[in-house]
Amino acid sequence: MNSNALRIAIPSKGALEKPTLELFVNIGLKVNRPNDRQYVASIPALPAVEVIFQRAADIYTKVHEGSVDIGITGYDVVCEEDKNDGKVIVAYPELGYGKCSLVLAVPDSWVDVVSIEDLAELTLQWKEQNRILRIVTKYQNLTRDWLFAHRIVNFALVDAKGAMEAAPSMGYADMIADVTSTGTTLRENRLKPLHGGTILKSQTCLIANKHALRHDRAKREITQTILELIEASLMAKNFTSITANVQGTSVEEIGKNLTMSPELQEVTGLQGPTIAKVYSDNRPDWYAVTVVIPESQLLPAIQHLRRVGGTDITVFPPRYVFRSHCESSQKLLEMLE
Amino acid sequence: MPHLGIDRAEGMLDFWGEECRQRHLVRYQLIETFQRFGYSLVELPLVEKTELYLRKSGEDIVAQIYDFVYHNRRLCLRPDVTTSVIRAYLKHFPVGSVQRFCYGGTVFRHEPTTNHHQFTQMGVELIGSNRPIADAEVIYTACAGLAKIGMANYSLVLGHIGILQQFLRKLNLSDRLVGILLAGMELLHQEGGKQKLENQLRENYLTKPETQQLAEVFGVMDEVSAREFILELLSSLRIEINGNRDPQEIADRLLSKLKHRDQTHKVLKAIEFMERLVQLRGQPQEVLPTAQELLNEYEIDPQPLRELNQILQILTAFYGQDHLPSYLSLDLGLTRGLQYYTGTIFALLDQRGNHLGGGGRYDDLVFTLGGNCATPATGFSLNLEMVCQALPPPTHPIISVSMTPPKPELIHATIEIAQQLRELLPVHMALEDSVPAGTFMISVAGQNQCHLIDRRTELTYDLSVPQLLEFIANQL
C-alpha cells in the first residue's frame, strides 16, 4: 500500500459497479483490475491513485474513518450512515446513475391505506389498542427521522434480515421502507408505495474525507482533477456539436443571419457560432458553421441552419464541455475551508 | 497521523467556573424554595424504558427522544422528568394519594433546530388533587422560586388547554387532525401563521375527498351491512385481504374513511375558532368577559373559565394583595406544544420572551401510565440553563485565599494554617509555581510568620498566624 496515494473506494458487485467503471472509462481514467477477485486496482492514467473495491454500503464508513480518501456510493447510504460530524463531505452530489427512491410501502391488501395520512391515522388507532406498527428497513435513521418529522411516532423499526420485501408476508414486520428504482420488486411482493411516502430521492455521488483532502495537497489536487473530468464529461452529455456548410458572401453576413433575433441564442451555440471559410477552388462562397447547443435544441438548431442555407449538416457528441472554471472543484475548496 | 482530541457529543454541555458556581447556587435555592411548600426531593434515573414515553407523550417529545437498544432492551435518556415522577409514584405510593415531589435533573431532547440537546429541569409535581388551590400553589411555587434566585422582569402567562380540546372534540375530528391543529396553535401566534397552517392542511384536509359519492352511498347503510358489502366487493374483485391485519379491521377502516365526508368545513371552523382564541390575550379582567362571550357563542362549557377565575382569586391570597401582579396575563391560545396537558397551563418568559419554563394540569397521565384510577395532577419545570442565562451575573465574587507552594521544610506549617483558614473561606494551595488568582495571596515564611498580599489593593502585610486569622476574619 502506497501511503501517499489517493485511495478511492468504488462499489464492488451490486448495481453500482458497472456504471461506476463506465464513468471512469468515460473520463479517460480506466480502472485496471487484474481479476474480479482482487479488491485493489489501479488507474494507469493516474499512477498516484489506488482503487479499492468495497461494498457500496461500507464505503461511507471507510471514507469516514479515513482508510480511504474518497469514495463513490449511493446518496441514500451517505444520508443513512451520516455521523453529522463534518468528517465526510459530498464532493459531487449527482453522478447521474444509480437513481432510486427510498419509499414506505404497505401490503397491497391494506386497501384502506393509500397515503401517509392514512398510515398516520392507523398508527394512532393501533396506539389505542397498544399495538405498534413494525417497519422493516435497512435505513433506520432516515426512516425514523422522516416519520418523526411527519408526526408519526407509534412505530418500531425491525432489523432487515435477508429479503426484506418478504417480511410483511412472513409476518415479522407490517410494512417496509426500502429503495426502489422501478417498483418491480415491490409489486412482485404485493407491496405498494404510499402516496406522499417518499423519504429520499437518491443517486450515486462522490464523497471525500475532509481531513485527508484538507491536509494533503497532492490528494486534493488529484481529487480536483477527477472532479474536473467528471463535471466536464457530465456537462457534455447535455450538449451536442453541429457543423454545417453554409453559402454566403462573408463571415459577417452569415453571422448576422444566424443570430438575427435574441430568441435564436439557444440554437446558435454557447457563445455564438464559429464560422470559418471552406477551402474550395470552384465555389469560393462556402463557409463552415459550428455550434455547440443543448441536446434538446438539436432539431430546432438544424431547422435554423437550413433556413440560413445550411447543408451537409453533421452532428457529434462532445466528449467534454469545460466551462471557464470547474464549479465542483471550487465548491470542494470552499467545503474544505 | 496527527493526534485528534475527542470532542464532546453533539448538543451536550460542559459547565465550569463561575457559570457552574451560579448553576449550583440557583439549583440549591430553587430546591430549598420548593421544599418550603412541602415538596419532597426525589432523584430518578436518567435512563428509562422508551415505552414509558411512547404511551402518552405528545408526538413532539417522542420525536426528540435519545432512543437506543441496549442488549435487546429499548431504552432512552429521559426527555422530561414528569413522566419518571409518575412512574415512581405508581411504584412507591398508593394510587390516588396526594403527594408532592420536587426535583432537579438533566433531560435530553434531540431538537434538530437547536444545538442544545441537554437541559436541566428544576420542577415540582403535585399529584392527587384537582382543586384550583393545587394549580395556584404550583404556579406560585414557580414564581417564588424565581423570586428567591433574584429573577426580575419576567412574565407569567396563564391559559387553559381544555377550551380548545373541548371545541375540537365537539367537531369529531380524527386524532391525527386534532394533533395537527393543536400543534398549529403555535403558528397562529405568528404573522401570517393562518396561511401557513392552511397550507399545511390543504392537501389532505382542505380538499374534497375523491370518495364523496361513495360517502353518500354508505351514509345511508348501517354498519353491519356496509361492512359485509365491502368485504363482498373486495372478494368479488379478487382482492385478498391479509398482511398481518384482520380483514374486519381493514374493512372497518376503509368504511370509516369512505364515510368521511368533506372535512373542509369543520377544519375551517376549527381554524376560525383557534384564531379567535389566540386573540384572547391580556390582563385577566379584560380577557375573561370576552372569553365568556366567545364560549357562549360556540356553546362551549364555561368550566375552564370558572377554573381560571378561581385560580386567579387564590393567587391573590398567595401574593398577599387584593390584586394580581402586573406581570401576570392570560393567553387562551397558549398550548405548550403537543404534550399531555388537560387543563390550566402556564408559561414563564423572560424580558426578551425566552421560555424560562412552565407547566400545567395533566389529569390523564397517571391513568395512562398504568394507574388503576383516574388521578389528577399538576406541576411545572424551569429550564435551569435559560433561567441562569436570564439572571444577571453574580455581583459578589467569592473571597478566597491562594497559598504559594510551600517550601519542603514548611509543608506542615502551611497545611496547618490552610486548615485553620478553611474554617473561614475557600483556600487554594498551589502545588506548582503558577498561583491562581485568589483575593489574598499568602506565603508562609516561617513557623509563625506569613506574608499576605491583598490582591484588590496590592497592599502587603507580614503577619503572625493569629494576626492573619484575625485579618481574614475581618475581611469577610
PDB file of N, CA and C in Angstrom, chain B residues 119-153:
ATOM      1  N   PHE B 119     -30.690  19.593  28.741  1.00  0.00           N
ATOM      2  CA  PHE B 119     -31.279  20.644  29.558  1.00  0.00           C
ATOM      3  C   PHE B 119     -31.333  20.181  31.008  1.00  0.00           C
ATOM      4  N   THR B 120     -31.496  21.134  31.906  1.00  0.00           N
ATOM      5  CA  THR B 120     -31.702  20.751  33.296  1.00  0.00           C
ATOM      6  C   THR B 120     -33.069  21.267  33.713  1.00  0.00           C
ATOM      7  N   GLN B 121     -33.916  20.356  34.149  1.00  0.00           N
ATOM      8  CA  GLN B 121     -35.248  20.760  34.590  1.00  0.00           C
ATOM      9  C   GLN B 121     -35.277  20.823  36.109  1.00  0.00           C
ATOM     10  N   MET B 122     -35.806  21.919  36.627  1.00  0.00           N
ATOM     11  CA  MET B 122     -35.996  22.067  38.064  1.00  0.00           C
ATOM     12  C   MET B 122     -37.505  22.220  38.241  1.00  0.00           C
ATOM     13  N   GLY B 123     -38.134  21.292  38.923  1.00  0.00           N
ATOM     14  CA  GLY B 123     -39.590  21.399  38.956  1.00  0.00           C
ATOM     15  C   GLY B 123     -40.256  20.701  40.115  1.00  0.00           C
ATOM     16  N   VAL B 124     -41.582  20.765  40.094  1.00  0.00           N
ATOM     17  CA  VAL B 124     -42.385  20.090  41.121  1.00  0.00           C
ATOM     18  C   VAL B 124     -43.551  19.378  40.444  1.00  0.00           C
ATOM     19  N   GLU B 125     -44.073  18.353  41.101  1.00  0.00           N
ATOM     20  CA  GLU B 125     -45.303  17.692  40.661  1.00  0.00           C
ATOM     21  C   GLU B 125     -46.202  17.561  41.883  1.00  0.00           C
ATOM     22  N   LEU B 126     -47.452  17.956  41.717  1.00  0.00           N
ATOM     23  CA  LEU B 126     -48.419  17.805  42.814  1.00  0.00           C
ATOM     24  C   LEU B 126     -49.475  16.802  42.311  1.00  0.00           C
ATOM     25  N   ILE B 127     -49.443  15.611  42.857  1.00  0.00           N
ATOM     26  CA  ILE B 127     -50.286  14.541  42.335  1.00  0.00           C
ATOM     27  C   ILE B 127     -51.444  14.260  43.292  1.00  0.00           C
ATOM     28  N   GLY B 128     -52.633  14.027  42.744  1.00  0.00           N
ATOM     29  CA  GLY B 128     -53.757  13.577  43.558  1.00  0.00           C
ATOM     30  C   GLY B 128     -54.793  14.630  43.886  1.00  0.00           C
ATOM     31  N   SER B 129     -54.629  15.837  43.377  1.00  0.00           N
ATOM     32  CA  SER B 129     -55.643  16.850  43.674  1.00  0.00           C
ATOM     33  C   SER B 129     -56.034  17.595  42.412  1.00  0.00           C
ATOM     34  N   ASN B 130     -57.351  17.817  42.259  1.00  0.00           N
ATOM     35  CA  ASN B 130     -57.800  18.603  41.105  1.00  0.00           C
ATOM     36  C   ASN B 130     -58.345  19.956  41.536  1.00  0.00           C
ATOM     37  N   ARG B 131     -58.068  20.321  42.784  1.00  0.00           N
ATOM     38  CA  ARG B 131     -58.605  21.598  43.284  1.00  0.00           C
ATOM     39  C   ARG B 131     -57.822  22.774  42.690  1.00  0.00           C
ATOM     40  N   PRO B 132     -58.526  23.882  42.475  1.00  0.00           N
ATOM     41  CA  PRO B 132     -57.835  25.071  41.950  1.00  0.00           C
ATOM     42  C   PRO B 132     -56.686  25.521  42.857  1.00  0.00           C
ATOM     43  N   ILE B 133     -56.816  25.227  44.168  1.00  0.00           N
ATOM     44  CA  ILE B 133     -55.740  25.657  45.078  1.00  0.00           C
ATOM     45  C   ILE B 133     -54.433  24.926  44.732  1.00  0.00           C
ATOM     46  N   ALA B 134     -54.559  23.698  44.207  1.00  0.00           N
ATOM     47  CA  ALA B 134     -53.362  22.945  43.808  1.00  0.00           C
ATOM     48  C   ALA B 134     -52.684  23.650  42.633  1.00  0.00           C
ATOM     49  N   ASP B 135     -53.485  24.056  41.633  1.00  0.00           N
ATOM     50  CA  ASP B 135     -52.917  24.770  40.476  1.00  0.00           C
ATOM     51  C   ASP B 135     -52.258  26.067  40.929  1.00  0.00           C
ATOM     52  N   ALA B 136     -52.995  26.797  41.785  1.00  0.00           N
ATOM     53  CA  ALA B 136     -52.474  28.092  42.238  1.00  0.00           C
ATOM     54  C   ALA B 136     -51.175  27.897  43.006  1.00  0.00           C
ATOM     55  N   GLU B 137     -51.131  26.862  43.848  1.00  0.00           N
ATOM     56  CA  GLU B 137     -49.915  26.626  44.631  1.00  0.00           C
ATOM     57  C   GLU B 137     -48.721  26.336  43.722  1.00  0.00           C
ATOM     58  N   VAL B 138     -48.974  25.500  42.709  1.00  0.00           N
ATOM     59  CA  VAL B 138     -47.890  25.139  41.787  1.00  0.00           C
ATOM     60  C   VAL B 138     -47.393  26.385  41.040  1.00  0.00           C
ATOM     61  N   ILE B 139     -48.342  27.193  40.576  1.00  0.00           N
ATOM     62  CA  ILE B 139     -47.955  28.410  39.841  1.00  0.00           C
ATOM     63  C   ILE B 139     -47.162  29.342  40.753  1.00  0.00           C
ATOM     64  N   TYR B 140     -47.655  29.492  41.985  1.00  0.00           N
ATOM     65  CA  TYR B 140     -46.978  30.417  42.888  1.00  0.00           C
ATOM     66  C   TYR B 140     -45.604  29.885  43.301  1.00  0.00           C
ATOM     67  N   THR B 141     -45.492  28.560  43.445  1.00  0.00           N
ATOM     68  CA  THR B 141     -44.196  27.975  43.821  1.00  0.00           C
ATOM     69  C   THR B 141     -43.148  28.302  42.760  1.00  0.00           C
ATOM     70  N   ALA B 142     -43.556  28.216  41.494  1.00  0.00           N
ATOM     71  CA  ALA B 142     -42.619  28.550  40.413  1.00  0.00           C
ATOM     72  C   ALA B 142     -42.161  30.002  40.543  1.00  0.00           C
ATOM     73  N   CYS B 143     -43.129  30.893  40.805  1.00  0.00           N
ATOM     74  CA  CYS B 143     -42.788  32.318  40.915  1.00  0.00           C
ATOM     75  C   CYS B 143     -41.935  32.582  42.155  1.00  0.00           C
ATOM     76  N   ALA B 144     -42.253  31.875  43.252  1.00  0.00           N
ATOM     77  CA  ALA B 144     -41.477  32.045  44.484  1.00  0.00           C
ATOM     78  C   ALA B 144     -40.034  31.604  44.252  1.00  0.00           C
ATOM     79  N   GLY B 145     -39.858  30.538  43.474  1.00  0.00           N
ATOM     80  CA  GLY B 145     -38.506  30.063  43.138  1.00  0.00           C
ATOM     81  C   GLY B 145     -37.753  31.137  42.375  1.00  0.00           C
ATOM     82  N   LEU B 146     -38.424  31.731  41.384  1.00  0.00           N
ATOM     83  CA  LEU B 146     -37.767  32.776  40.580  1.00  0.00           C
ATOM     84  C   LEU B 146     -37.427  33.986  41.438  1.00  0.00           C
ATOM     85  N   ALA B 147     -38.347  34.316  42.374  1.00  0.00           N
ATOM     86  CA  ALA B 147     -38.084  35.462  43.249  1.00  0.00           C
ATOM     87  C   ALA B 147     -36.864  35.178  44.122  1.00  0.00           C
ATOM     88  N   LYS B 148     -36.791  33.954  44.615  1.00  0.00           N
ATOM     89  CA  LYS B 148     -35.699  33.580  45.527  1.00  0.00           C
ATOM     90  C   LYS B 148     -34.330  33.740  44.848  1.00  0.00           C
ATOM     91  N   ILE B 149     -34.262  33.396  43.563  1.00  0.00           N
ATOM     92  CA  ILE B 149     -32.959  33.466  42.897  1.00  0.00           C
ATOM     93  C   ILE B 149     -32.683  34.858  42.316  1.00  0.00           C
ATOM     94  N   GLY B 150     -33.622  35.786  42.575  1.00  0.00           N
ATOM     95  CA  GLY B 150     -33.373  37.164  42.161  1.00  0.00           C
ATOM     96  C   GLY B 150     -33.757  37.472  40.731  1.00  0.00           C
ATOM     97  N   MET B 151     -34.676  36.704  40.177  1.00  0.00           N
ATOM     98  CA  MET B 151     -35.114  36.976  38.805  1.00  0.00           C
ATOM     99  C   MET B 151     -36.117  38.134  38.827  1.00  0.00           C
ATOM    100  N   ALA B 152     -35.792  39.170  38.093  1.00  0.00           N
ATOM    101  CA  ALA B 152     -36.730  40.292  37.998  1.00  0.00           C
ATOM    102  C   ALA B 152     -37.209  40.366  36.556  1.00  0.00           C
ATOM    103  N   ASN B 153     -38.275  41.084  36.336  1.00  0.00           N
ATOM    104  CA  ASN B 153     -38.750  41.333  34.970  1.00  0.00           C
ATOM    105  C   ASN B 153     -39.040  40.066  34.161  1.00  0.00           C
TER     106      ASN B 153
END
